[in-house]
Tab-separated table of C-alpha atoms in Angstrom:
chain	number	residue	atom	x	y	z
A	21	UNK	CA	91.968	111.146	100.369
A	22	UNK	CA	94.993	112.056	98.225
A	23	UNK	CA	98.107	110.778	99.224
A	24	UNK	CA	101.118	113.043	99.326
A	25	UNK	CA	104.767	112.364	99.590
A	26	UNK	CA	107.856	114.311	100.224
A	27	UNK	CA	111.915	112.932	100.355
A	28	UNK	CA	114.051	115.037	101.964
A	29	UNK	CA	117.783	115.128	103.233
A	30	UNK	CA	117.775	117.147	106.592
A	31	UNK	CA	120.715	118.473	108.398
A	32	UNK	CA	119.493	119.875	112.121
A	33	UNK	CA	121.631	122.609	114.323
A	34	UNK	CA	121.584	123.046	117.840
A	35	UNK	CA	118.777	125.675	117.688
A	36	UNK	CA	115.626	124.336	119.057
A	37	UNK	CA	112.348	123.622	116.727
A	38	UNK	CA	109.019	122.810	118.076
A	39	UNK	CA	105.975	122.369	115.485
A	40	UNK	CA	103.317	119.695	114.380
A	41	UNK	CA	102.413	118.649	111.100
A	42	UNK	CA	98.837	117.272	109.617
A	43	UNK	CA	100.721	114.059	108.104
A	44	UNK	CA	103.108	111.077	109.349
A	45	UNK	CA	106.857	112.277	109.317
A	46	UNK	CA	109.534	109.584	109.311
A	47	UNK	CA	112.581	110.559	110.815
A	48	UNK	CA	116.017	108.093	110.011
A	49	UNK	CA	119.504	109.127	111.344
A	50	UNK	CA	122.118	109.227	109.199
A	51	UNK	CA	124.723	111.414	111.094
A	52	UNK	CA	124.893	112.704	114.474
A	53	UNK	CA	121.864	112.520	117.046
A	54	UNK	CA	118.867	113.829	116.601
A	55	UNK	CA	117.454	114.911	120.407
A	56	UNK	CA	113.410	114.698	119.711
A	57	UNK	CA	110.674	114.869	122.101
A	58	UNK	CA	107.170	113.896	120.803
A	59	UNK	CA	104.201	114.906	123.038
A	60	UNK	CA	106.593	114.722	126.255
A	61	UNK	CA	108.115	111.381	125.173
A	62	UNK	CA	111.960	111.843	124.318
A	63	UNK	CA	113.858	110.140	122.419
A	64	UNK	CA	117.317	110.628	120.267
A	65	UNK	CA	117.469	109.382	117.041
A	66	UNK	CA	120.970	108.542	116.096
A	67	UNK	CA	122.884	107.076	113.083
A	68	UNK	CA	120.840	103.636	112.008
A	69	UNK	CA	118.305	104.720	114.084
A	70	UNK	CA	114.444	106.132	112.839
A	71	UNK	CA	111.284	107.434	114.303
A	72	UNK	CA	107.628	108.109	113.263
A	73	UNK	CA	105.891	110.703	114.522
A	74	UNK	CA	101.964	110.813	114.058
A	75	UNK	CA	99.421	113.397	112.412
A	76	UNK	CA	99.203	115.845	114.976
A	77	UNK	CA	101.833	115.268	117.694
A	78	UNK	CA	103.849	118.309	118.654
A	79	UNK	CA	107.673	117.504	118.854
A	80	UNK	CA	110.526	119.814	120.233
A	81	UNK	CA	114.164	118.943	118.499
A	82	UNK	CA	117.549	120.010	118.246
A	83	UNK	CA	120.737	118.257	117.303
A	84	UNK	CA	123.593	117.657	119.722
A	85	UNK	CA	127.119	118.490	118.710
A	86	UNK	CA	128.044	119.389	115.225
A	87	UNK	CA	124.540	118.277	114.185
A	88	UNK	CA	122.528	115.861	112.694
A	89	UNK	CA	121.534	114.756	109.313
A	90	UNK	CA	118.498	112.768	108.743
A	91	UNK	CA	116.347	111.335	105.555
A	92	UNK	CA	112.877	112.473	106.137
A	93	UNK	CA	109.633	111.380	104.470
A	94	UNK	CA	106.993	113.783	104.653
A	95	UNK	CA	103.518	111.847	103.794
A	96	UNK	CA	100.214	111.663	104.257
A	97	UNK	CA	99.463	107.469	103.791
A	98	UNK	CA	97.455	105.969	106.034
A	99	UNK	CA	99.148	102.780	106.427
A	100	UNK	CA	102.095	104.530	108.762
A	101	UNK	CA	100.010	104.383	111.501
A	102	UNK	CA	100.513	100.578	111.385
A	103	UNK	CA	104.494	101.456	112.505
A	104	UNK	CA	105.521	101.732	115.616
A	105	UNK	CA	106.800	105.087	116.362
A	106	UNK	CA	110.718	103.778	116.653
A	107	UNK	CA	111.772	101.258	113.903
A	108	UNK	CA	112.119	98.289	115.169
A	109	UNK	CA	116.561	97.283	116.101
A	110	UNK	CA	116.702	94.672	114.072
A	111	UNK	CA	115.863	96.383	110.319
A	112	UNK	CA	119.258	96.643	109.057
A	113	UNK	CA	117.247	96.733	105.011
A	114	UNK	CA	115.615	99.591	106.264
A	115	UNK	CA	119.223	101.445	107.191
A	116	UNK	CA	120.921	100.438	104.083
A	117	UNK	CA	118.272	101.381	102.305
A	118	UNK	CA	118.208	105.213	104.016
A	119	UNK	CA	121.552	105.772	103.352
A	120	UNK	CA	120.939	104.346	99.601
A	121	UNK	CA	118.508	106.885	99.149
A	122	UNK	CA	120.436	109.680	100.540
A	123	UNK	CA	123.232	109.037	98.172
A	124	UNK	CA	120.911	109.108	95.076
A	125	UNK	CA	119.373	112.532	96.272
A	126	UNK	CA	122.696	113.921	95.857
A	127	UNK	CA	122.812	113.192	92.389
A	128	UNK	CA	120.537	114.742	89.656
A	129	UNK	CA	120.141	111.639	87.270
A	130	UNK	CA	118.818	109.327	90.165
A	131	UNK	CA	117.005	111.976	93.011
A	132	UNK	CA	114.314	111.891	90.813
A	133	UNK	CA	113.897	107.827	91.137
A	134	UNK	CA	114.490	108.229	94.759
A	135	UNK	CA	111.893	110.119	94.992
A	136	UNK	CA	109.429	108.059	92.762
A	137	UNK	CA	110.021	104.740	94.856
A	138	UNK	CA	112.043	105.765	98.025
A	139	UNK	CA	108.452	106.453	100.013
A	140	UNK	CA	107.181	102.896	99.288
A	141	UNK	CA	110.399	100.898	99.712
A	142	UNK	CA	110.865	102.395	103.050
A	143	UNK	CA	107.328	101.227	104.363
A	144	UNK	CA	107.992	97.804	103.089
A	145	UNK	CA	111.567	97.528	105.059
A	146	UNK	CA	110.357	99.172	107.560
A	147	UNK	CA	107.368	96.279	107.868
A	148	UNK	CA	108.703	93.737	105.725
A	149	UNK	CA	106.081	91.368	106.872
A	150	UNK	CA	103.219	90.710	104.456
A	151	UNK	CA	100.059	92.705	105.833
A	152	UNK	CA	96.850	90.227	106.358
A	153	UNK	CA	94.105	90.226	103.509
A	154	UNK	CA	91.768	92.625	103.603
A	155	UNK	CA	88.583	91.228	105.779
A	156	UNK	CA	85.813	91.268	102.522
A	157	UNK	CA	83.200	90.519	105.145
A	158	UNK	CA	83.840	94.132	107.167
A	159	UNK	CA	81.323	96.462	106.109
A	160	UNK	CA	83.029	99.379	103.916
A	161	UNK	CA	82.627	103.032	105.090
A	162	UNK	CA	81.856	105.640	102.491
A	163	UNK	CA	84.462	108.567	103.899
A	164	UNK	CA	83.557	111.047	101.446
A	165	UNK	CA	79.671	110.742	102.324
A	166	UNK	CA	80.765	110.910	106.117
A	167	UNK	CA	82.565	113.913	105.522
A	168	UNK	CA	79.506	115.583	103.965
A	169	UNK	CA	77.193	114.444	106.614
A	170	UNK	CA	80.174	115.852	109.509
A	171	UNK	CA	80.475	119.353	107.579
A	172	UNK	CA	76.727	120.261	107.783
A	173	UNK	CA	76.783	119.426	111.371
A	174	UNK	CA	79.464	121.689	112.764
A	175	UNK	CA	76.860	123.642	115.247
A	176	UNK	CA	76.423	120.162	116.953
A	177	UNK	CA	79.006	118.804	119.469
A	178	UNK	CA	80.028	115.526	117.294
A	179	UNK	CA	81.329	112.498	118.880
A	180	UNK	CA	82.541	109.324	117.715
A	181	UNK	CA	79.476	107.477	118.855
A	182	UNK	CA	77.603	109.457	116.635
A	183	UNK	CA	80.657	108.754	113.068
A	184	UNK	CA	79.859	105.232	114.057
A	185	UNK	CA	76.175	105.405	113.957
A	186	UNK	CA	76.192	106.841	110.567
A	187	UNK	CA	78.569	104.124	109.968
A	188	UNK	CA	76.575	101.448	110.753
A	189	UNK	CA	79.574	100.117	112.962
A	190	UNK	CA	79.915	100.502	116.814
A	191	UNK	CA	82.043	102.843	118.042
A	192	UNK	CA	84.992	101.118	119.134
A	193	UNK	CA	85.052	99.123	115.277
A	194	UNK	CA	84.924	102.847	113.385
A	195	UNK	CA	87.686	104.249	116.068
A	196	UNK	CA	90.036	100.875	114.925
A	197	UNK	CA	88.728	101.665	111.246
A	198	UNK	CA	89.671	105.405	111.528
A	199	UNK	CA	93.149	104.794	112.554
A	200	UNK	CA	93.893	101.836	110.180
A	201	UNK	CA	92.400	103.845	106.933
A	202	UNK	CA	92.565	107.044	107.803
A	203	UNK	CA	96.070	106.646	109.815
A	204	UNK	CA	94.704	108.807	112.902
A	205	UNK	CA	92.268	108.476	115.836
A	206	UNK	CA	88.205	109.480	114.978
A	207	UNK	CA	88.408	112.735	116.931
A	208	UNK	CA	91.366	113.947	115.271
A	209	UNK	CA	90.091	113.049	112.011
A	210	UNK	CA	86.936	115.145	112.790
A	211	UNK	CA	89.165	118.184	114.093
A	212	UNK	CA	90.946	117.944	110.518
A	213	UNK	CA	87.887	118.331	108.564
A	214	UNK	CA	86.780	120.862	110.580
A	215	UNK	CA	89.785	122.967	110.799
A	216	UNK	CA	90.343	122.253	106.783
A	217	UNK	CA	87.071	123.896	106.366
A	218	UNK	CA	87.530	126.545	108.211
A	219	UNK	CA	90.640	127.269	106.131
A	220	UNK	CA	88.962	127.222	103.034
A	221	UNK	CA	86.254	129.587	104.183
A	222	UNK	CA	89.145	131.851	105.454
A	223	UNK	CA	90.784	131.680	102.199
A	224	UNK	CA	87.428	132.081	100.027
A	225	UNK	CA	87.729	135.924	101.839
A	226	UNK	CA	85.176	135.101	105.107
A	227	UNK	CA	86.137	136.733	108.199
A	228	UNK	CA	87.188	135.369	111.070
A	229	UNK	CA	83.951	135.188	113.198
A	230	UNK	CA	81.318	134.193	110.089
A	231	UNK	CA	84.076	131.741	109.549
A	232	UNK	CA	83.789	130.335	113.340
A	233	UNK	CA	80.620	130.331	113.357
A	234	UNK	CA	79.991	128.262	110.321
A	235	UNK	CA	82.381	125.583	111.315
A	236	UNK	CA	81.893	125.111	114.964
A	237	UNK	CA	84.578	127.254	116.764
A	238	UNK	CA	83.472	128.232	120.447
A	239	UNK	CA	84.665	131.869	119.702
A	240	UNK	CA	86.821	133.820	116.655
A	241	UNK	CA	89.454	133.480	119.222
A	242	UNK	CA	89.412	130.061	119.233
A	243	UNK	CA	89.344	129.716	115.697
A	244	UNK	CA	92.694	131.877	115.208
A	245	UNK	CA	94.312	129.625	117.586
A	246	UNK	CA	93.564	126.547	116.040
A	247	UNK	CA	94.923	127.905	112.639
A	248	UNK	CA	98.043	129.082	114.483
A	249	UNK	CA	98.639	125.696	115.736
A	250	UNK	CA	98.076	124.447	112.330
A	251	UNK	CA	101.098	127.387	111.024
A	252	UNK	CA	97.684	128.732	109.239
């Protein structure tokens, strides 16, 4: 899977947003308070203070006051999903280092190194401590075969008993192994494939019900909805 990554300076207004994204967004106050609520959890993300929200999870904002200004990292690697979703209060590296970044994005000769190496220094002070050595023993699973083998099966009701058979592992090992590599749980990771091919079908020029068909969708209906969600 490709790994994307987007920088961003953010100022929010009191007008309310509510969406959900297919990647990891990390949210770090640098001005004003962020009001956030992520799948009915709410929180407020002030100055010094930061958030992750996961693949998936709809979240309803707006700023109080004046507003809010945030750095946010748009990306898709996995290992976010080892963060918990606040930063923890004693990261003070991981502050400075927001509000380093920030100031660089406001300048043209060094936005463009902020945006090379801001995305990986921020994971590190975020989780400064050393991650354990990979376990060479754990039996590797082939994701792009697995794919395949899920998207030629779309007309069956999939579980994650049956990922884990193909996996050779036992269900609860590929649902810890889908979150750790894949940075979300097994059945959203299923839904994504599924609803990313049924977006390329709709965008190769198949119609709506073919399309549902093809990929699983209970009705056309159903389909459209699911791209909505998506902002297809």
């Amino acid at each position: 899977m490709h790994t994307t990554h987007e920088l961003s300076l953010r100022t929010y207004g009191p007008s309310h947003g509510s969406h959900a994204h297919d990647h990891f967004q990390v949210l770090i106050g640098l001005d004003g308070v962020l009001e956030i609520e992520v799948e009915g959890r709410g929180a407020g993300i002030g100055a010094g203070e930061a958030l992750v929200v996961a693949p998936g999870d709809r979240h309803d904002f707006e700023a109080r006051g004046e507003g809010s200004v945030c750095l946010v990292l748009d990306t898709t690697h996995a290992p976010w999903a080892r963060c918990a979703e606040r930063a923890p209060a004693d990261a003070p590296q991981l502050h400075a280092l927001a509000r380093y970044l920030a100031q660089c994005m406001k300048q043209p000769q060094q936005s463009m190194l902020a945006l090379q190496h801001g995305p990986a220094l921020l994971l590190e002070a975020w989780s400064p401590k050393p991650s354990p050595l990979p376990d060479t023993r754990r039996r590797s699973i082939d994701w792009q075969a697995l794919t395949a083998w899920a998207r030629a099966r779309w007309h069956e009701p999939l579980t994650v008993s049956d990922l884990a058979e193909v996996a050779c592992l036992s269900p609860s090992q590929f649902a810890q192994r889908c979150r750790e590599e894949q940075g979300v749980s097994a059945m959203h990771w299923l839904r994504g494939l599924r609803l990313a091919h049924a977006r390329e079908l709709r965008l190769d020029g198949m119609g709506v019900a073919e399309t549902a068909r093809r990929t699983g969708y209970r009705s056309p209906s159903a389909l459209t909805a699911a791209l909505r969600r998506r902002g297809v």
